[in-house]
Amino acid sequence: MEAPAPATVLPRSKHPIVARRLSAGARKVLRRLHQGGRNACLVGGSVRDLLLDRRPKDYDIVTDARPEEVRRLFRNSRIIGRRFRLVHVLFSDEVVEVSTFRGAPDPDHQRRSPGELLVTSDNTYGTPRQDAFRRDFTVNALLYRASDQAVVDYVEGLEDLDRGLIRAIGDPNLRYREDPVRMLRACEFAARLGFDLEDRTLSAAFKHRREIAKASPNRLIEELIQLLASGRSAAAFDWMRRSGLLPVVLPEVEEVRGSAAGTAGFSRLAERLDERVNNGPDVPLAVLLSASLLPRIVVGRERLEAGGKAVHRRRLQRLVDDVVDDFGSRFALSARRRVGITRALETFQRLCEPNHSPGVVHNLVRREAFAPALELFGLLSAATGSGGKSLGFWQQVGESAPSPATTGTTKRHRRRRRRRGPRRRHL
Ligand code: ATP
Ligand code: MG
C-alpha cells in the first residue's frame, strides 16, 4: 500500500492564528486538555475562519480523550448524542463542542443494503489523520494544535484556502452519497467565503443532486436556515442553481420560473434579504423561511387574479396553506415553525390588499405576525421597486402602534446548528 502523504505542519511563526484571538471558552478547553496530557486541537470552521482573518461562528475541538474523560475534566459539560457521543462544554456565552478523533466507519455496520453508501452509524474512534479525512471539505479539516500552536494539514486544505476553493475530501461522488447534505454545504461555504467550487466537487453535486432527497429533512432545514441567514444567500442560491440543486431543494423557485416575479425576482429577493441580514438586527426565522416562499405566493396570487378577477380572501389563505404545507412536509417543519410562517405570509397578504378601514388597520397592526409580514413587504418592495407608498404607510402605522406580546414564533435563529442526532454521525 502507498504510504500516506506526510502532513503539512505550519509552526506557530508561519501562520497568522494567535491564541488570544480564540474565544475564552475554546482557549480554556484546549489548555485543560493539553495540561491533562491529551492531544487537543481546534478544528473545522474556526481554524478556517481564523486563517482567513474572519470571525469564527463557533469553536470545535477534537482530542484523543474519550467523552467520559472530557466530561470529568469540565464540570460545566454534558455528553450528548447516543450513537456518537460528543461533549458540550458550556460557558456563559458560548458552547464549545469537543469530539474524540474519529476513524473510518465500520462498513458492516453502516450499510443498509449492498451498494448503499449512506452512513447510518458512526462509532469508531481513530487517529487525527483519519479524523481529518472524514470531514467534508479540505478547508474544513485543518487543525490548530494546542501543544505547539502549529497548524496541521493532512488534506491539502491550506492550498485550497489560498486558491479560494471548496474541494471535497476524497471522491466527491462517494462523499455526497455518504451524506447528501454536503452538497448543500458546498454551495453555502463557497458563497459565504467567496470561494469557487472545485470542478469535480461541482460536477459530482450535479450528478447526485437528486440524492438530496435521501438526506434527513431536519438536517436539510438547518442547513437551509444557515444559508438564508448567512448574508450571502443570493450567491449560495447561484451555486445551487449551477449545481442543479436549487430545483431539487426548493422546487418553489422552479415553479415561478417564467413569471416576472419568478426566477430573476427570487435572486433579487435573496439580494435584499442579504442586505437586511448584513445591515440590520437578527432577521426572525419566520421571515427567513417565508422569504424563500414569497415568490411562489406572489406568483400564485398573480395567477389567481389573472384578467382582473377578484379573488376571495379565503382562496388566498388556501394558497398560503398549500405552499406552507408542501414546504413544511418536505422539511419536516415543526408545528411552531409552520404556524410562524403561515401567519407571516397570511398577514403579508392582508397588507397587500388595497383600501383598509381604520378598524382593519388597527387589528392588523396588533397582530403578532405584523412585524414579520412588514419585513416581507419591505423585502418584496425593495426587490421589485414597487409598493413603496404602501410600505411607507404600514411602517408609519407600525411605529405608532404598541408592540404585541411575542410568543416565540419568530424566535431568533442565530445559534449553533443542532448537534444531536444524525448531523454528527458523519464525523
Ligand atoms: P460554520 O462556520 O458554519 O460553523 P463549520 O465548517 O464550522 O462552519 P460546522 O457545521 O460547524 O461547520 O461543522 C464543524 C466541522 O465538522 C466542519 O468544519 C467539518 O469539518 C465537519 N463537518 C460538519 N458537517 C459535516 C458533514 N456533513 N460531513 C463531514 N464533515 C462535516
Ligand atoms: Mg462551526
mmCIF file of N, CA and C in Angstrom, residues 213-337:
data_model
loop_
_atom_site.group_PDB
_atom_site.id
_atom_site.type_symbol
_atom_site.label_atom_id
_atom_site.label_comp_id
_atom_site.label_asym_id
_atom_site.label_seq_id
_atom_site.Cartn_x
_atom_site.Cartn_y
_atom_site.Cartn_z
ATOM 1 N N ALA A 213 -32.708 14.130 -1.712
ATOM 2 C CA ALA A 213 -33.988 13.676 -1.159
ATOM 3 C C ALA A 213 -33.785 12.621 -0.069
ATOM 4 N N LYS A 214 -32.608 11.963 -0.076
ATOM 5 C CA LYS A 214 -32.359 10.930 0.940
ATOM 6 C C LYS A 214 -31.896 11.525 2.261
ATOM 7 N N ALA A 215 -31.527 12.802 2.228
ATOM 8 C CA ALA A 215 -30.970 13.417 3.442
ATOM 9 C C ALA A 215 -32.070 13.626 4.476
ATOM 10 N N SER A 216 -31.661 13.690 5.712
ATOM 11 C CA SER A 216 -32.645 13.918 6.758
ATOM 12 C C SER A 216 -33.220 15.329 6.616
ATOM 13 N N PRO A 217 -34.550 15.445 6.591
ATOM 14 C CA PRO A 217 -35.149 16.777 6.441
ATOM 15 C C PRO A 217 -34.748 17.722 7.568
ATOM 16 N N ASN A 218 -34.523 17.176 8.755
ATOM 17 C CA ASN A 218 -34.122 18.034 9.872
ATOM 18 C C ASN A 218 -32.768 18.675 9.634
ATOM 19 N N ARG A 219 -31.856 17.903 9.094
ATOM 20 C CA ARG A 219 -30.537 18.472 8.816
ATOM 21 C C ARG A 219 -30.605 19.428 7.643
ATOM 22 N N LEU A 220 -31.407 19.072 6.641
ATOM 23 C CA LEU A 220 -31.522 19.953 5.475
ATOM 24 C C LEU A 220 -32.064 21.318 5.863
ATOM 25 N N ILE A 221 -33.097 21.321 6.688
ATOM 26 C CA ILE A 221 -33.694 22.609 7.022
ATOM 27 C C ILE A 221 -32.711 23.444 7.842
ATOM 28 N N GLU A 222 -31.932 22.776 8.707
ATOM 29 C CA GLU A 222 -30.947 23.551 9.478
ATOM 30 C C GLU A 222 -29.914 24.174 8.545
ATOM 31 N N GLU A 223 -29.497 23.419 7.527
ATOM 32 C CA GLU A 223 -28.528 23.979 6.565
ATOM 33 C C GLU A 223 -29.165 25.119 5.777
ATOM 34 N N LEU A 224 -30.431 24.922 5.408
ATOM 35 C CA LEU A 224 -31.102 25.968 4.631
ATOM 36 C C LEU A 224 -31.237 27.246 5.462
ATOM 37 N N ILE A 225 -31.516 27.080 6.737
ATOM 38 C CA ILE A 225 -31.624 28.263 7.611
ATOM 39 C C ILE A 225 -30.263 28.964 7.702
ATOM 40 N N GLN A 226 -29.209 28.175 7.862
ATOM 41 C CA GLN A 226 -27.857 28.761 7.901
ATOM 42 C C GLN A 226 -27.592 29.555 6.634
ATOM 43 N N LEU A 227 -28.009 28.959 5.532
ATOM 44 C CA LEU A 227 -27.765 29.588 4.234
ATOM 45 C C LEU A 227 -28.548 30.906 4.115
ATOM 46 N N LEU A 228 -29.811 30.868 4.523
ATOM 47 C CA LEU A 228 -30.637 32.077 4.426
ATOM 48 C C LEU A 228 -30.134 33.165 5.369
ATOM 49 N N ALA A 229 -29.553 32.733 6.488
ATOM 50 C CA ALA A 229 -29.094 33.706 7.477
ATOM 51 C C ALA A 229 -27.654 34.125 7.254
ATOM 52 N N SER A 230 -27.030 33.613 6.181
ATOM 53 C CA SER A 230 -25.585 33.832 6.018
ATOM 54 C C SER A 230 -25.244 35.234 5.532
ATOM 55 N N GLY A 231 -26.222 35.943 4.987
ATOM 56 C CA GLY A 231 -25.906 37.239 4.381
ATOM 57 C C GLY A 231 -25.301 37.062 2.994
ATOM 58 N N ARG A 232 -25.231 35.815 2.529
ATOM 59 C CA ARG A 232 -24.705 35.528 1.192
ATOM 60 C C ARG A 232 -25.645 34.564 0.469
ATOM 61 N N SER A 233 -26.930 34.668 0.780
ATOM 62 C CA SER A 233 -27.852 33.667 0.233
ATOM 63 C C SER A 233 -27.968 33.769 -1.288
ATOM 64 N N ALA A 234 -27.880 34.993 -1.837
ATOM 65 C CA ALA A 234 -28.024 35.109 -3.300
ATOM 66 C C ALA A 234 -26.909 34.322 -3.986
ATOM 67 N N ALA A 235 -25.692 34.453 -3.467
ATOM 68 C CA ALA A 235 -24.569 33.721 -4.062
ATOM 69 C C ALA A 235 -24.743 32.211 -3.852
ATOM 70 N N ALA A 236 -25.253 31.839 -2.673
ATOM 71 C CA ALA A 236 -25.449 30.409 -2.401
ATOM 72 C C ALA A 236 -26.508 29.832 -3.347
ATOM 73 N N PHE A 237 -27.589 30.585 -3.571
ATOM 74 C CA PHE A 237 -28.617 30.098 -4.499
ATOM 75 C C PHE A 237 -28.056 29.999 -5.913
ATOM 76 N N ASP A 238 -27.138 30.892 -6.209
ATOM 77 C CA ASP A 238 -26.491 30.827 -7.511
ATOM 78 C C ASP A 238 -25.702 29.527 -7.677
ATOM 79 N N TRP A 239 -24.954 29.173 -6.631
ATOM 80 C CA TRP A 239 -24.224 27.898 -6.680
ATOM 81 C C TRP A 239 -25.194 26.725 -6.737
ATOM 82 N N MET A 240 -26.306 26.868 -6.041
ATOM 83 C CA MET A 240 -27.293 25.777 -6.070
ATOM 84 C C MET A 240 -27.900 25.659 -7.464
ATOM 85 N N ARG A 241 -28.018 26.774 -8.134
ATOM 86 C CA ARG A 241 -28.549 26.727 -9.497
ATOM 87 C C ARG A 241 -27.515 26.052 -10.404
ATOM 88 N N ARG A 242 -26.256 26.469 -10.237
ATOM 89 C CA ARG A 242 -25.206 25.903 -11.105
ATOM 90 C C ARG A 242 -25.014 24.414 -10.867
ATOM 91 N N SER A 243 -25.252 23.985 -9.638
ATOM 92 C CA SER A 243 -25.054 22.560 -9.351
ATOM 93 C C SER A 243 -26.350 21.780 -9.549
ATOM 94 N N GLY A 244 -27.393 22.451 -9.997
ATOM 95 C CA GLY A 244 -28.658 21.746 -10.236
ATOM 96 C C GLY A 244 -29.443 21.447 -8.973
ATOM 97 N N LEU A 245 -28.944 21.912 -7.835
ATOM 98 C CA LEU A 245 -29.607 21.573 -6.572
ATOM 99 C C LEU A 245 -30.844 22.425 -6.302
ATOM 100 N N LEU A 246 -30.860 23.628 -6.854
ATOM 101 C CA LEU A 246 -31.928 24.563 -6.485
ATOM 102 C C LEU A 246 -33.324 23.995 -6.740
ATOM 103 N N PRO A 247 -33.598 23.506 -7.950
ATOM 104 C CA PRO A 247 -34.950 22.982 -8.162
ATOM 105 C C PRO A 247 -35.250 21.721 -7.360
ATOM 106 N N VAL A 248 -34.207 21.011 -6.931
ATOM 107 C CA VAL A 248 -34.470 19.810 -6.140
ATOM 108 C C VAL A 248 -34.775 20.196 -4.694
ATOM 109 N N VAL A 249 -34.004 21.148 -4.173
ATOM 110 C CA VAL A 249 -34.188 21.529 -2.768
ATOM 111 C C VAL A 249 -35.372 22.481 -2.624
ATOM 112 N N LEU A 250 -35.482 23.422 -3.539
ATOM 113 C CA LEU A 250 -36.564 24.411 -3.463
ATOM 114 C C LEU A 250 -37.344 24.440 -4.780
ATOM 115 N N PRO A 251 -38.173 23.441 -5.010
ATOM 116 C CA PRO A 251 -38.928 23.434 -6.273
ATOM 117 C C PRO A 251 -39.836 24.644 -6.396
ATOM 118 N N GLU A 252 -40.103 25.336 -5.266
ATOM 119 C CA GLU A 252 -40.954 26.525 -5.379
ATOM 120 C C GLU A 252 -40.305 27.584 -6.275
ATOM 121 N N VAL A 253 -38.984 27.545 -6.370
ATOM 122 C CA VAL A 253 -38.314 28.530 -7.214
ATOM 123 C C VAL A 253 -38.493 28.166 -8.684
ATOM 124 N N GLU A 254 -38.412 26.870 -8.941
ATOM 125 C CA GLU A 254 -38.598 26.380 -10.302
ATOM 126 C C GLU A 254 -40.009 26.714 -10.782
ATOM 127 N N GLU A 255 -40.948 26.553 -9.890
ATOM 128 C CA GLU A 255 -42.347 26.732 -10.267
ATOM 129 C C GLU A 255 -42.651 28.152 -10.745
ATOM 130 N N VAL A 256 -41.925 29.127 -10.198
ATOM 131 C CA VAL A 256 -42.229 30.514 -10.567
ATOM 132 C C VAL A 256 -41.416 30.984 -11.775
ATOM 133 N N ARG A 257 -40.615 30.086 -12.311
ATOM 134 C CA ARG A 257 -39.804 30.443 -13.473
ATOM 135 C C ARG A 257 -40.705 30.931 -14.621
ATOM 136 N N GLY A 258 -40.248 31.943 -15.318
ATOM 137 C CA GLY A 258 -41.050 32.411 -16.451
ATOM 138 C C GLY A 258 -41.997 33.526 -16.064
ATOM 139 N N SER A 259 -42.146 33.737 -14.759
ATOM 140 C CA SER A 259 -43.009 34.843 -14.345
ATOM 141 C C SER A 259 -42.123 36.047 -14.021
ATOM 142 N N ALA A 260 -42.720 37.237 -14.113
ATOM 143 C CA ALA A 260 -41.940 38.451 -13.829
ATOM 144 C C ALA A 260 -41.373 38.388 -12.413
ATOM 145 N N ALA A 261 -42.175 37.865 -11.499
ATOM 146 C CA ALA A 261 -41.706 37.786 -10.114
ATOM 147 C C ALA A 261 -40.948 36.493 -9.879
ATOM 148 N N GLY A 262 -40.671 35.791 -10.946
ATOM 149 C CA GLY A 262 -40.107 34.447 -10.849
ATOM 150 C C GLY A 262 -38.633 34.374 -10.541
ATOM 151 N N THR A 263 -37.914 33.590 -11.354
ATOM 152 C CA THR A 263 -36.533 33.264 -11.010
ATOM 153 C C THR A 263 -35.672 34.497 -10.772
ATOM 154 N N ALA A 264 -35.766 35.469 -11.678
ATOM 155 C CA ALA A 264 -34.951 36.674 -11.503
ATOM 156 C C ALA A 264 -35.391 37.381 -10.231
ATOM 157 N N GLY A 265 -36.710 37.387 -10.003
ATOM 158 C CA GLY A 265 -37.252 38.006 -8.794
ATOM 159 C C GLY A 265 -36.714 37.320 -7.551
ATOM 160 N N PHE A 266 -36.549 36.016 -7.640
ATOM 161 C CA PHE A 266 -36.050 35.271 -6.499
ATOM 162 C C PHE A 266 -34.625 35.724 -6.157
ATOM 163 N N SER A 267 -33.807 35.921 -7.184
ATOM 164 C CA SER A 267 -32.427 36.376 -6.931
ATOM 165 C C SER A 267 -32.439 37.763 -6.304
ATOM 166 N N ARG A 268 -33.297 38.623 -6.844
ATOM 167 C CA ARG A 268 -33.333 39.984 -6.282
ATOM 168 C C ARG A 268 -33.801 39.957 -4.833
ATOM 169 N N LEU A 269 -34.772 39.108 -4.576
ATOM 170 C CA LEU A 269 -35.280 39.000 -3.215
ATOM 171 C C LEU A 269 -34.161 38.502 -2.277
ATOM 172 N N ALA A 270 -33.410 37.522 -2.761
ATOM 173 C CA ALA A 270 -32.305 36.993 -1.945
ATOM 174 C C ALA A 270 -31.268 38.097 -1.700
ATOM 175 N N GLU A 271 -31.025 38.924 -2.705
ATOM 176 C CA GLU A 271 -30.062 40.020 -2.511
ATOM 177 C C GLU A 271 -30.540 40.993 -1.445
ATOM 178 N N ARG A 272 -31.852 41.292 -1.489
ATOM 179 C CA ARG A 272 -32.398 42.212 -0.473
ATOM 180 C C ARG A 272 -32.340 41.576 0.913
ATOM 181 N N LEU A 273 -32.615 40.269 0.952
ATOM 182 C CA LEU A 273 -32.545 39.570 2.236
ATOM 183 C C LEU A 273 -31.112 39.653 2.782
ATOM 184 N N ASP A 274 -30.143 39.470 1.897
ATOM 185 C CA ASP A 274 -28.747 39.553 2.332
ATOM 186 C C ASP A 274 -28.424 40.940 2.891
ATOM 187 N N GLU A 275 -28.915 41.951 2.208
ATOM 188 C CA GLU A 275 -28.679 43.320 2.703
ATOM 189 C C GLU A 275 -29.254 43.480 4.104
ATOM 190 N N ARG A 276 -30.451 42.952 4.242
ATOM 191 C CA ARG A 276 -31.146 43.061 5.528
ATOM 192 C C ARG A 276 -30.371 42.311 6.618
ATOM 193 N N VAL A 277 -29.901 41.101 6.286
ATOM 194 C CA VAL A 277 -29.141 40.308 7.257
ATOM 195 C C VAL A 277 -27.848 41.037 7.619
ATOM 196 N N ASN A 278 -27.201 41.607 6.610
ATOM 197 C CA ASN A 278 -25.893 42.216 6.853
ATOM 198 C C ASN A 278 -25.961 43.566 7.547
ATOM 199 N N ASN A 279 -27.088 44.239 7.425
ATOM 200 C CA ASN A 279 -27.134 45.606 7.952
ATOM 201 C C ASN A 279 -28.081 45.830 9.106
ATOM 202 N N GLY A 280 -28.917 44.851 9.406
ATOM 203 C CA GLY A 280 -29.893 45.113 10.458
ATOM 204 C C GLY A 280 -29.742 44.175 11.627
ATOM 205 N N PRO A 281 -30.671 44.261 12.575
ATOM 206 C CA PRO A 281 -30.667 43.288 13.670
ATOM 207 C C PRO A 281 -31.053 41.909 13.141
ATOM 208 N N ASP A 282 -30.920 40.869 13.968
ATOM 209 C CA ASP A 282 -31.227 39.500 13.536
ATOM 210 C C ASP A 282 -32.567 39.422 12.809
ATOM 211 N N VAL A 283 -32.582 38.699 11.721
ATOM 212 C CA VAL A 283 -33.839 38.518 10.978
ATOM 213 C C VAL A 283 -34.587 37.338 11.602
ATOM 214 N N PRO A 284 -35.846 37.542 11.992
ATOM 215 C CA PRO A 284 -36.583 36.433 12.613
ATOM 216 C C PRO A 284 -36.683 35.231 11.668
ATOM 217 N N LEU A 285 -36.704 34.075 12.278
ATOM 218 C CA LEU A 285 -36.749 32.834 11.500
ATOM 219 C C LEU A 285 -37.942 32.795 10.548
ATOM 220 N N ALA A 286 -39.103 33.267 11.028
ATOM 221 C CA ALA A 286 -40.304 33.237 10.171
ATOM 222 C C ALA A 286 -40.080 34.058 8.905
ATOM 223 N N VAL A 287 -39.301 35.127 9.016
ATOM 224 C CA VAL A 287 -39.038 35.955 7.839
ATOM 225 C C VAL A 287 -38.081 35.233 6.884
ATOM 226 N N LEU A 288 -37.039 34.636 7.453
ATOM 227 C CA LEU A 288 -36.071 33.925 6.601
ATOM 228 C C LEU A 288 -36.762 32.853 5.775
ATOM 229 N N LEU A 289 -37.542 32.030 6.465
ATOM 230 C CA LEU A 289 -38.166 30.910 5.760
ATOM 231 C C LEU A 289 -39.260 31.392 4.816
ATOM 232 N N SER A 290 -40.050 32.359 5.266
ATOM 233 C CA SER A 290 -41.133 32.853 4.392
ATOM 234 C C SER A 290 -40.561 33.525 3.154
ATOM 235 N N ALA A 291 -39.407 34.155 3.311
ATOM 236 C CA ALA A 291 -38.830 34.866 2.159
ATOM 237 C C ALA A 291 -38.614 33.905 1.000
ATOM 238 N N SER A 292 -38.212 32.653 1.324
ATOM 239 C CA SER A 292 -37.965 31.731 0.214
ATOM 240 C C SER A 292 -39.278 31.261 -0.427
ATOM 241 N N LEU A 293 -40.399 31.483 0.260
ATOM 242 C CA LEU A 293 -41.694 31.079 -0.301
ATOM 243 C C LEU A 293 -42.421 32.241 -0.966
ATOM 244 N N LEU A 294 -41.917 33.429 -0.727
ATOM 245 C CA LEU A 294 -42.626 34.627 -1.182
ATOM 246 C C LEU A 294 -42.866 34.669 -2.699
ATOM 247 N N PRO A 295 -41.853 34.338 -3.530
ATOM 248 C CA PRO A 295 -42.115 34.393 -4.970
ATOM 249 C C PRO A 295 -43.286 33.488 -5.355
ATOM 250 N N ARG A 296 -43.355 32.328 -4.715
ATOM 251 C CA ARG A 296 -44.435 31.408 -5.074
ATOM 252 C C ARG A 296 -45.799 31.966 -4.653
ATOM 253 N N ILE A 297 -45.815 32.640 -3.530
ATOM 254 C CA ILE A 297 -47.069 33.252 -3.072
ATOM 255 C C ILE A 297 -47.473 34.370 -4.031
ATOM 256 N N VAL A 298 -46.483 35.186 -4.397
ATOM 257 C CA VAL A 298 -46.802 36.333 -5.259
ATOM 258 C C VAL A 298 -47.254 35.850 -6.637
ATOM 259 N N VAL A 299 -46.532 34.868 -7.167
ATOM 260 C CA VAL A 299 -46.896 34.358 -8.484
ATOM 261 C C VAL A 299 -48.246 33.637 -8.412
ATOM 262 N N GLY A 300 -48.472 32.892 -7.352
ATOM 263 C CA GLY A 300 -49.760 32.192 -7.174
ATOM 264 C C GLY A 300 -50.906 33.197 -7.158
ATOM 265 N N ARG A 301 -50.664 34.270 -6.481
ATOM 266 C CA ARG A 301 -51.693 35.299 -6.396
ATOM 267 C C ARG A 301 -51.935 35.944 -7.766
ATOM 268 N N GLU A 302 -50.816 36.243 -8.452
ATOM 269 C CA GLU A 302 -50.949 36.815 -9.806
ATOM 270 C C GLU A 302 -51.776 35.904 -10.695
ATOM 271 N N ARG A 303 -51.529 34.609 -10.571
ATOM 272 C CA ARG A 303 -52.260 33.662 -11.438
ATOM 273 C C ARG A 303 -53.741 33.650 -11.074
ATOM 274 N N LEU A 304 -54.015 33.668 -9.774
ATOM 275 C CA LEU A 304 -55.429 33.653 -9.357
ATOM 276 C C LEU A 304 -56.148 34.918 -9.816
ATOM 277 N N GLU A 305 -55.396 36.010 -9.787
ATOM 278 C CA GLU A 305 -56.038 37.298 -10.111
ATOM 279 C C GLU A 305 -55.940 37.647 -11.598
ATOM 280 N N ALA A 306 -55.453 36.701 -12.401
ATOM 281 C CA ALA A 306 -55.246 36.988 -13.836
ATOM 282 C C ALA A 306 -56.534 37.514 -14.465
ATOM 283 N N GLY A 307 -56.386 38.503 -15.317
ATOM 284 C CA GLY A 307 -57.556 39.069 -16.000
ATOM 285 C C GLY A 307 -58.392 39.951 -15.093
ATOM 286 N N GLY A 308 -57.816 40.380 -13.990
ATOM 287 C CA GLY A 308 -58.504 41.327 -13.111
ATOM 288 C C GLY A 308 -59.582 40.692 -12.235
ATOM 289 N N LYS A 309 -59.528 39.335 -12.113
ATOM 290 C CA LYS A 309 -60.530 38.650 -11.287
ATOM 291 C C LYS A 309 -60.366 39.013 -9.816
ATOM 292 N N ALA A 310 -61.496 39.219 -9.137
ATOM 293 C CA ALA A 310 -61.400 39.433 -7.691
ATOM 294 C C ALA A 310 -61.318 38.056 -7.037
ATOM 295 N N VAL A 311 -60.385 37.884 -6.143
ATOM 296 C CA VAL A 311 -60.222 36.570 -5.513
ATOM 297 C C VAL A 311 -60.573 36.681 -4.046
ATOM 298 N N HIS A 312 -61.364 35.745 -3.587
ATOM 299 C CA HIS A 312 -61.790 35.789 -2.199
ATOM 300 C C HIS A 312 -60.593 35.544 -1.269
ATOM 301 N N ARG A 313 -60.646 36.241 -0.138
ATOM 302 C CA ARG A 313 -59.532 36.136 0.808
ATOM 303 C C ARG A 313 -59.268 34.691 1.238
ATOM 304 N N ARG A 314 -60.347 33.920 1.357
ATOM 305 C CA ARG A 314 -60.171 32.519 1.783
ATOM 306 C C ARG A 314 -59.342 31.726 0.765
ATOM 307 N N ARG A 315 -59.516 32.074 -0.495
ATOM 308 C CA ARG A 315 -58.757 31.379 -1.543
ATOM 309 C C ARG A 315 -57.270 31.721 -1.400
ATOM 310 N N LEU A 316 -56.996 32.970 -1.043
ATOM 311 C CA LEU A 316 -55.595 33.381 -0.866
ATOM 312 C C LEU A 316 -54.989 32.710 0.367
ATOM 313 N N GLN A 317 -55.847 32.544 1.376
ATOM 314 C CA GLN A 317 -55.351 31.839 2.562
ATOM 315 C C GLN A 317 -55.025 30.393 2.216
ATOM 316 N N ARG A 318 -55.871 29.829 1.355
ATOM 317 C CA ARG A 318 -55.613 28.436 0.972
ATOM 318 C C ARG A 318 -54.298 28.327 0.195
ATOM 319 N N LEU A 319 -54.036 29.353 -0.591
ATOM 320 C CA LEU A 319 -52.760 29.366 -1.319
ATOM 321 C C LEU A 319 -51.588 29.317 -0.321
ATOM 322 N N VAL A 320 -51.675 30.162 0.710
ATOM 323 C CA VAL A 320 -50.621 30.158 1.727
ATOM 324 C C VAL A 320 -50.548 28.778 2.389
ATOM 325 N N ASP A 321 -51.689 28.238 2.757
ATOM 326 C CA ASP A 321 -51.698 26.926 3.417
ATOM 327 C C ASP A 321 -51.052 25.858 2.536
ATOM 328 N N ASP A 322 -51.401 25.883 1.257
ATOM 329 C CA ASP A 322 -50.848 24.863 0.345
ATOM 330 C C ASP A 322 -49.331 24.990 0.241
ATOM 331 N N VAL A 323 -48.881 26.238 0.069
ATOM 332 C CA VAL A 323 -47.436 26.452 -0.104
ATOM 333 C C VAL A 323 -46.689 26.048 1.174
ATOM 334 N N VAL A 324 -47.234 26.440 2.327
ATOM 335 C CA VAL A 324 -46.552 26.124 3.592
ATOM 336 C C VAL A 324 -46.619 24.615 3.880
ATOM 337 N N ASP A 325 -47.762 23.999 3.563
ATOM 338 C CA ASP A 325 -47.894 22.548 3.783
ATOM 339 C C ASP A 325 -46.856 21.781 2.994
ATOM 340 N N ASP A 326 -46.728 22.164 1.746
ATOM 341 C CA ASP A 326 -45.803 21.478 0.865
ATOM 342 C C ASP A 326 -44.363 21.634 1.382
ATOM 343 N N PHE A 327 -43.994 22.862 1.675
ATOM 344 C CA PHE A 327 -42.646 23.151 2.180
ATOM 345 C C PHE A 327 -42.438 22.469 3.536
ATOM 346 N N GLY A 328 -43.450 22.619 4.399
ATOM 347 C CA GLY A 328 -43.354 22.081 5.765
ATOM 348 C C GLY A 328 -43.204 20.579 5.773
ATOM 349 N N SER A 329 -43.910 19.879 4.881
ATOM 350 C CA SER A 329 -43.780 18.424 4.942
ATOM 351 C C SER A 329 -42.471 17.979 4.308
ATOM 352 N N ARG A 330 -41.999 18.707 3.299
ATOM 353 C CA ARG A 330 -40.708 18.304 2.724
ATOM 354 C C ARG A 330 -39.583 18.441 3.737
ATOM 355 N N PHE A 331 -39.669 19.465 4.576
ATOM 356 C CA PHE A 331 -38.577 19.696 5.525
ATOM 357 C C PHE A 331 -38.937 19.281 6.953
ATOM 358 N N ALA A 332 -40.036 18.551 7.094
ATOM 359 C CA ALA A 332 -40.477 18.108 8.421
ATOM 360 C C ALA A 332 -40.460 19.262 9.420
ATOM 361 N N LEU A 333 -41.036 20.377 9.040
ATOM 362 C CA LEU A 333 -41.041 21.553 9.920
ATOM 363 C C LEU A 333 -41.909 21.313 11.148
ATOM 364 N N SER A 334 -41.463 21.813 12.259
ATOM 365 C CA SER A 334 -42.260 21.695 13.485
ATOM 366 C C SER A 334 -43.537 22.529 13.320
ATOM 367 N N ALA A 335 -44.540 22.169 14.129
ATOM 368 C CA ALA A 335 -45.817 22.896 14.057
ATOM 369 C C ALA A 335 -45.572 24.372 14.336
ATOM 370 N N ARG A 336 -44.682 24.655 15.274
ATOM 371 C CA ARG A 336 -44.444 26.044 15.640
ATOM 372 C C ARG A 336 -43.872 26.855 14.471
ATOM 373 N N ARG A 337 -42.944 26.245 13.784
ATOM 374 C CA ARG A 337 -42.366 26.941 12.633
ATOM 375 C C ARG A 337 -43.418 27.146 11.548
#
